[in-house]
Amino acid sequence: MKIRVGHLYPDYLNIYADRGNIAVLARRAAWRGHELEVAALGMGDAVEPGAHDLYYVGGGQDREQALVASDIAGKGERLREAVEGGAAFLAVCGGYQLLGRFYRERSGAELPGAGLLPLHTVAGERRMIGDVLVECELEPGARRTIAGFENHAGRTILEDGAEPLGRVVAGFGNDGESGFEGCRAGRVIGTYLHGPLLPRNPWLADWLLAQAIAHRTGEAPAFEPLGDGLEAVAHEVSAARARSRGGRAAR
Ligand code: GLN
């Protein structure tokens, strides 16, 4: 099957090799006989609900976020239609922040967001930097860990009805206090974890691919497991670094 990906602002929001997440999705899809067709969705490009099975947006500095904010806010309604229609979505750090209602910079300037996730973000004085380990349960009973790297000034506040992606085992997460990381709304995943994220967490890449296929077929396939030896080592190295830095609290 051709899995259609809408990559939002690849030229603006792409720090920490976040583009690498697309490479992992493409490779793991190919190993299962599928093809990833990636379309860039940039400034002024229309979002056609139903045209993409999976949306992706990476992280970025405040400067880049300020450049794309009003454009992604304008895409908010169509993105909502797309995910209500069953499309999946992975948003990382700065892109994750812009899926919320707004991102307030340290200057006090408020960048509008797409309003797809019930959250908002306020930049703090101290940046939250380092390896992170998160425990999550995307499927009931399937408790997994996600390991990655965070670097953000933003403190993300989950609003009423918001579901966190997971519980922080080590690291700062959304705000360095709540003990939660990211936000999940059905097939929409928002996270602060860079790295890039997916090479260290291949199960999450497979979960996103399965959701994208379910958008087309109505059913999420159960993929044959792949070797993933190297990925498991990368996960463990990142998880061990996170554990060694211990818990949260970015006062
Ligand atoms: N600029 C945002 C912040 O500092 C996001 C940073 C990022 O994407 N790494 O919080």
Short mmCIF file of C-alpha atoms and ligand atoms in Angstrom, two decimals:
data_model
loop_
_atom_site.label_atom_id
_atom_site.label_comp_id
_atom_site.label_asym_id
_atom_site.label_seq_id
_atom_site.Cartn_x
_atom_site.Cartn_y
_atom_site.Cartn_z
CA MET A 1 0.00 0.00 0.00
CA LYS A 2 1.11 3.62 -0.56
CA ILE A 3 1.00 5.34 2.83
CA ARG A 4 0.49 9.07 2.24
CA VAL A 5 2.33 11.38 4.66
CA GLY A 6 1.80 15.14 4.95
CA HIS A 7 5.06 16.63 6.29
CA LEU A 8 4.28 20.07 7.70
CA TYR A 9 6.95 22.80 7.30
CA PRO A 10 9.95 20.49 6.64
CA ASP A 11 12.08 23.55 5.86
CA TYR A 12 11.23 25.44 9.06
CA LEU A 13 10.61 22.82 11.75
CA ASN A 14 13.41 20.32 11.60
CA ILE A 15 15.88 20.50 14.46
CA TYR A 16 17.67 17.53 16.08
CA ALA A 17 17.37 15.62 12.81
CA ASP A 18 13.62 15.32 13.30
CA ARG A 19 13.53 14.60 9.57
CA GLY A 20 15.06 11.24 10.58
CA ASN A 21 11.64 10.17 11.83
CA ILE A 22 10.37 10.17 8.24
CA ALA A 23 13.35 8.03 7.17
CA VAL A 24 12.52 5.45 9.85
CA LEU A 25 8.83 5.35 8.86
CA ALA A 26 9.80 4.92 5.20
CA ARG A 27 12.23 2.08 5.94
CA ARG A 28 9.95 0.19 8.30
CA ALA A 29 7.03 0.55 5.86
CA ALA A 30 9.23 -0.81 3.04
CA TRP A 31 10.28 -3.80 5.16
CA ARG A 32 6.58 -4.66 5.28
CA GLY A 33 6.04 -4.20 1.56
CA HIS A 34 4.48 -0.74 1.84
CA GLU A 35 5.66 2.54 0.33
CA LEU A 36 5.71 5.91 2.07
CA GLU A 37 4.71 8.82 -0.16
CA VAL A 38 5.73 12.06 1.55
CA ALA A 39 4.30 15.43 0.52
CA ALA A 40 5.61 18.68 1.99
CA LEU A 41 2.86 20.92 3.33
CA GLY A 42 4.33 24.40 3.70
CA MET A 43 3.22 28.00 4.00
CA GLY A 44 -0.05 28.60 2.21
CA ASP A 45 -0.43 24.94 1.19
CA ALA A 46 -3.98 23.65 1.67
CA VAL A 47 -4.70 20.65 3.90
CA GLU A 48 -7.12 18.26 2.12
CA PRO A 49 -8.80 16.04 4.72
CA GLY A 50 -8.59 12.44 3.51
CA ALA A 51 -5.59 13.12 1.27
CA HIS A 52 -3.05 11.97 3.88
CA ASP A 53 -2.99 9.01 6.27
CA LEU A 54 -0.35 10.44 8.57
CA TYR A 55 0.76 14.00 9.35
CA TYR A 56 4.17 14.88 10.75
CA VAL A 57 5.69 18.07 12.13
CA GLY A 58 9.13 18.47 13.73
CA GLY A 59 10.62 20.86 16.28
CA GLY A 60 12.04 24.33 15.91
CA GLN A 61 13.42 27.41 17.60
CA ASP A 62 11.06 30.20 18.66
CA ARG A 63 12.09 32.14 15.54
CA GLU A 64 10.92 29.45 13.17
CA GLN A 65 7.77 28.82 15.18
CA ALA A 66 6.93 32.52 14.91
CA LEU A 67 7.30 32.30 11.12
CA VAL A 68 4.84 29.38 10.74
CA ALA A 69 2.40 30.01 13.63
CA SER A 70 -0.32 31.97 11.84
CA ASP A 71 -0.12 29.59 8.87
CA ILE A 72 -0.62 26.45 11.00
CA ALA A 73 -3.38 28.25 12.94
CA GLY A 74 -5.09 28.78 9.59
CA LYS A 75 -4.79 25.07 8.83
CA GLY A 76 -6.30 24.11 12.20
CA GLU A 77 -9.86 23.45 11.05
CA ARG A 78 -8.83 21.25 8.12
CA LEU A 79 -6.34 19.34 10.25
CA ARG A 80 -9.12 18.74 12.76
CA GLU A 81 -11.35 17.38 9.97
CA ALA A 82 -8.48 15.15 8.80
CA VAL A 83 -7.83 13.60 12.22
CA GLU A 84 -11.55 13.27 12.95
CA GLY A 85 -11.58 11.32 9.68
CA GLY A 86 -9.02 8.96 11.17
CA ALA A 87 -5.66 10.31 9.98
CA ALA A 88 -2.73 9.80 12.37
CA PHE A 89 -0.37 12.58 13.49
CA LEU A 90 3.10 12.77 15.07
CA ALA A 91 4.17 16.21 16.34
CA VAL A 92 7.54 16.82 17.99
CA CYS A 93 8.48 19.62 20.41
CA GLY A 94 7.97 23.01 18.69
CA GLY A 95 5.51 21.35 16.30
CA TYR A 96 3.74 19.75 19.29
CA GLN A 97 3.46 23.15 20.97
CA LEU A 98 1.87 24.60 17.81
CA LEU A 99 -0.84 21.92 17.78
CA GLY A 100 -2.14 23.50 20.99
CA ARG A 101 -4.08 26.78 21.38
CA PHE A 102 -0.99 29.02 21.68
CA TYR A 103 2.70 29.27 22.56
CA ARG A 104 3.61 32.31 24.68
CA GLU A 105 7.25 33.26 24.12
CA ARG A 106 9.48 34.70 26.86
CA SER A 107 8.85 38.11 25.33
CA GLY A 108 5.18 37.60 26.15
CA ALA A 109 4.25 37.42 22.47
CA GLU A 110 1.57 34.78 21.92
CA LEU A 111 1.91 32.58 18.83
CA PRO A 112 -1.44 31.10 17.73
CA GLY A 113 -1.63 27.32 17.34
CA ALA A 114 -3.74 24.89 15.33
CA GLY A 115 -5.97 24.20 18.34
CA LEU A 116 -5.93 20.49 17.60
CA LEU A 117 -4.82 19.48 21.13
CA PRO A 118 -6.31 20.85 24.39
CA LEU A 119 -3.17 22.49 25.70
CA HIS A 120 -1.14 25.68 25.72
CA THR A 121 2.52 26.43 26.29
CA VAL A 122 4.35 29.21 28.13
CA ALA A 123 8.10 29.70 27.72
CA GLY A 124 10.02 29.74 31.00
CA GLU A 125 13.41 31.18 31.96
CA ARG A 126 15.31 27.91 32.24
CA ARG A 127 15.51 25.44 29.33
CA MET A 128 14.68 21.81 30.05
CA ILE A 129 17.46 19.79 28.43
CA GLY A 130 18.57 16.16 28.52
CA ASP A 131 17.64 12.53 27.93
CA VAL A 132 14.11 11.55 28.88
CA LEU A 133 12.38 8.26 29.65
CA VAL A 134 8.59 8.02 29.49
CA GLU A 135 6.24 5.15 30.25
CA CYS A 136 3.07 4.99 28.17
CA GLU A 137 0.16 2.73 27.22
CA LEU A 138 -1.14 3.52 23.74
CA GLU A 139 -3.03 0.22 23.63
CA PRO A 140 -4.76 -1.04 26.82
CA GLY A 141 -2.44 -3.43 28.66
CA ALA A 142 0.52 -2.71 26.35
CA ARG A 143 2.79 -0.68 28.68
CA ARG A 144 5.89 0.52 26.79
CA THR A 145 8.71 3.00 27.28
CA ILE A 146 9.80 5.84 25.01
CA ALA A 147 13.35 7.19 25.23
CA GLY A 148 14.51 10.44 23.67
CA PHE A 149 16.07 13.85 24.16
CA GLU A 150 14.41 17.11 25.17
CA ASN A 151 15.46 20.73 24.83
CA HIS A 152 12.71 23.28 25.37
CA ALA A 153 11.93 26.50 27.22
CA GLY A 154 8.23 25.90 26.84
CA ARG A 155 6.15 24.52 29.71
CA THR A 156 3.10 22.80 28.29
CA ILE A 157 -0.11 22.87 30.30
CA LEU A 158 -2.61 20.13 29.50
CA GLU A 159 -6.16 21.51 29.67
CA ASP A 160 -9.42 19.82 30.65
CA GLY A 161 -9.95 16.56 28.84
CA ALA A 162 -6.35 16.29 27.66
CA GLU A 163 -4.66 12.88 27.94
CA PRO A 164 -0.89 12.86 28.45
CA LEU A 165 1.19 10.63 26.17
CA GLY A 166 2.82 9.11 29.22
CA ARG A 167 4.30 9.33 32.67
CA VAL A 168 7.81 10.78 33.10
CA VAL A 169 10.16 8.13 34.54
CA ALA A 170 13.20 10.42 34.21
CA GLY A 171 13.53 13.89 32.76
CA PHE A 172 11.34 17.04 32.69
CA GLY A 173 8.53 16.30 30.24
CA ASN A 174 5.73 18.81 29.64
CA ASP A 175 6.55 21.24 32.44
CA GLY A 176 9.09 19.72 34.80
CA GLU A 177 6.43 19.40 37.51
CA SER A 178 3.31 17.51 36.47
CA GLY A 179 5.14 14.23 35.89
CA PHE A 180 3.54 13.92 32.46
CA GLU A 181 5.00 14.06 28.96
CA GLY A 182 3.30 14.85 25.69
CA CYS A 183 -0.35 14.60 24.78
CA ARG A 184 -2.36 11.94 22.99
CA ALA A 185 -5.76 12.27 21.35
CA GLY A 186 -6.68 9.04 19.57
CA ARG A 187 -4.21 8.72 16.67
CA VAL A 188 -2.67 12.15 17.37
CA ILE A 189 0.62 12.03 19.31
CA GLY A 190 2.41 15.14 20.56
CA THR A 191 5.75 14.82 22.38
CA TYR A 192 8.81 16.82 23.42
CA LEU A 193 11.09 13.92 22.51
CA HIS A 194 13.70 14.50 19.83
CA GLY A 195 16.66 12.30 19.06
CA PRO A 196 15.24 11.77 16.47
CA LEU A 197 12.54 9.90 18.32
CA LEU A 198 11.66 6.90 16.15
CA PRO A 199 15.06 5.19 15.63
CA ARG A 200 15.17 4.63 19.41
CA ASN A 201 11.51 3.67 19.65
CA PRO A 202 10.70 1.42 16.68
CA TRP A 203 7.49 0.11 18.30
CA LEU A 204 6.10 3.67 18.16
CA ALA A 205 7.02 3.93 14.46
CA ASP A 206 5.14 0.68 13.84
CA TRP A 207 2.17 1.90 15.85
CA LEU A 208 1.99 5.09 13.73
CA LEU A 209 2.28 3.11 10.49
CA ALA A 210 -0.48 0.75 11.63
CA GLN A 211 -2.74 3.71 12.46
CA ALA A 212 -2.03 5.26 9.05
CA ILE A 213 -2.97 1.99 7.33
CA ALA A 214 -6.11 1.74 9.48
CA HIS A 215 -7.07 5.17 8.13
CA ARG A 216 -7.32 3.53 4.71
CA THR A 217 -8.51 0.03 5.52
CA GLY A 218 -10.42 0.51 8.74
CA GLU A 219 -8.15 -1.96 10.55
CA ALA A 220 -4.70 -1.58 12.10
CA PRO A 221 -2.49 -4.47 10.87
CA ALA A 222 -0.42 -6.54 13.32
CA PHE A 223 3.06 -6.28 11.82
CA GLU A 224 5.56 -9.11 11.98
CA PRO A 225 8.24 -8.04 14.49
CA LEU A 226 11.58 -7.02 12.94
CA GLY A 227 15.04 -7.74 14.43
CA ASP A 228 15.46 -4.26 15.95
CA GLY A 229 18.64 -5.30 17.81
CA LEU A 230 20.41 -1.99 17.14
CA GLU A 231 17.29 0.00 17.94
CA ALA A 232 16.97 -1.81 21.27
CA VAL A 233 20.55 -0.85 22.16
CA ALA A 234 19.91 2.79 21.16
CA HIS A 235 16.80 2.78 23.35
CA GLU A 236 18.66 1.32 26.31
CA VAL A 237 21.58 3.76 26.03
CA SER A 238 19.17 6.71 25.95
CA ALA A 239 17.06 5.25 28.78
CA ALA A 240 20.16 4.68 30.94
CA ARG A 241 21.32 8.27 30.39
CA ALA A 242 17.88 9.51 31.37
CA ARG A 243 17.77 7.37 34.49
CA SER A 244 21.22 8.60 35.49
CA ARG A 245 19.96 12.19 35.51
CA GLY A 246 16.98 11.19 37.66
CA GLY A 247 13.64 12.98 38.12
CA ARG A 248 12.18 16.30 37.16
CA ALA A 249 11.87 19.74 38.73
CA ALA A 250 12.94 22.68 36.53
CA ARG A 251 12.19 25.51 38.94
N1 GLN B 1 11.19 26.72 20.74
C1 GLN B 1 10.48 25.81 21.57
C2 GLN B 1 10.96 25.85 23.02
O1 GLN B 1 11.98 26.27 23.27
C3 GLN B 1 10.60 24.40 21.01
C4 GLN B 1 12.01 23.93 20.99
C5 GLN B 1 12.20 22.63 20.20
O2 GLN B 1 11.49 22.30 19.24
N2 GLN B 1 13.22 21.88 20.57
O3 GLN B 1 10.30 25.39 23.88
#
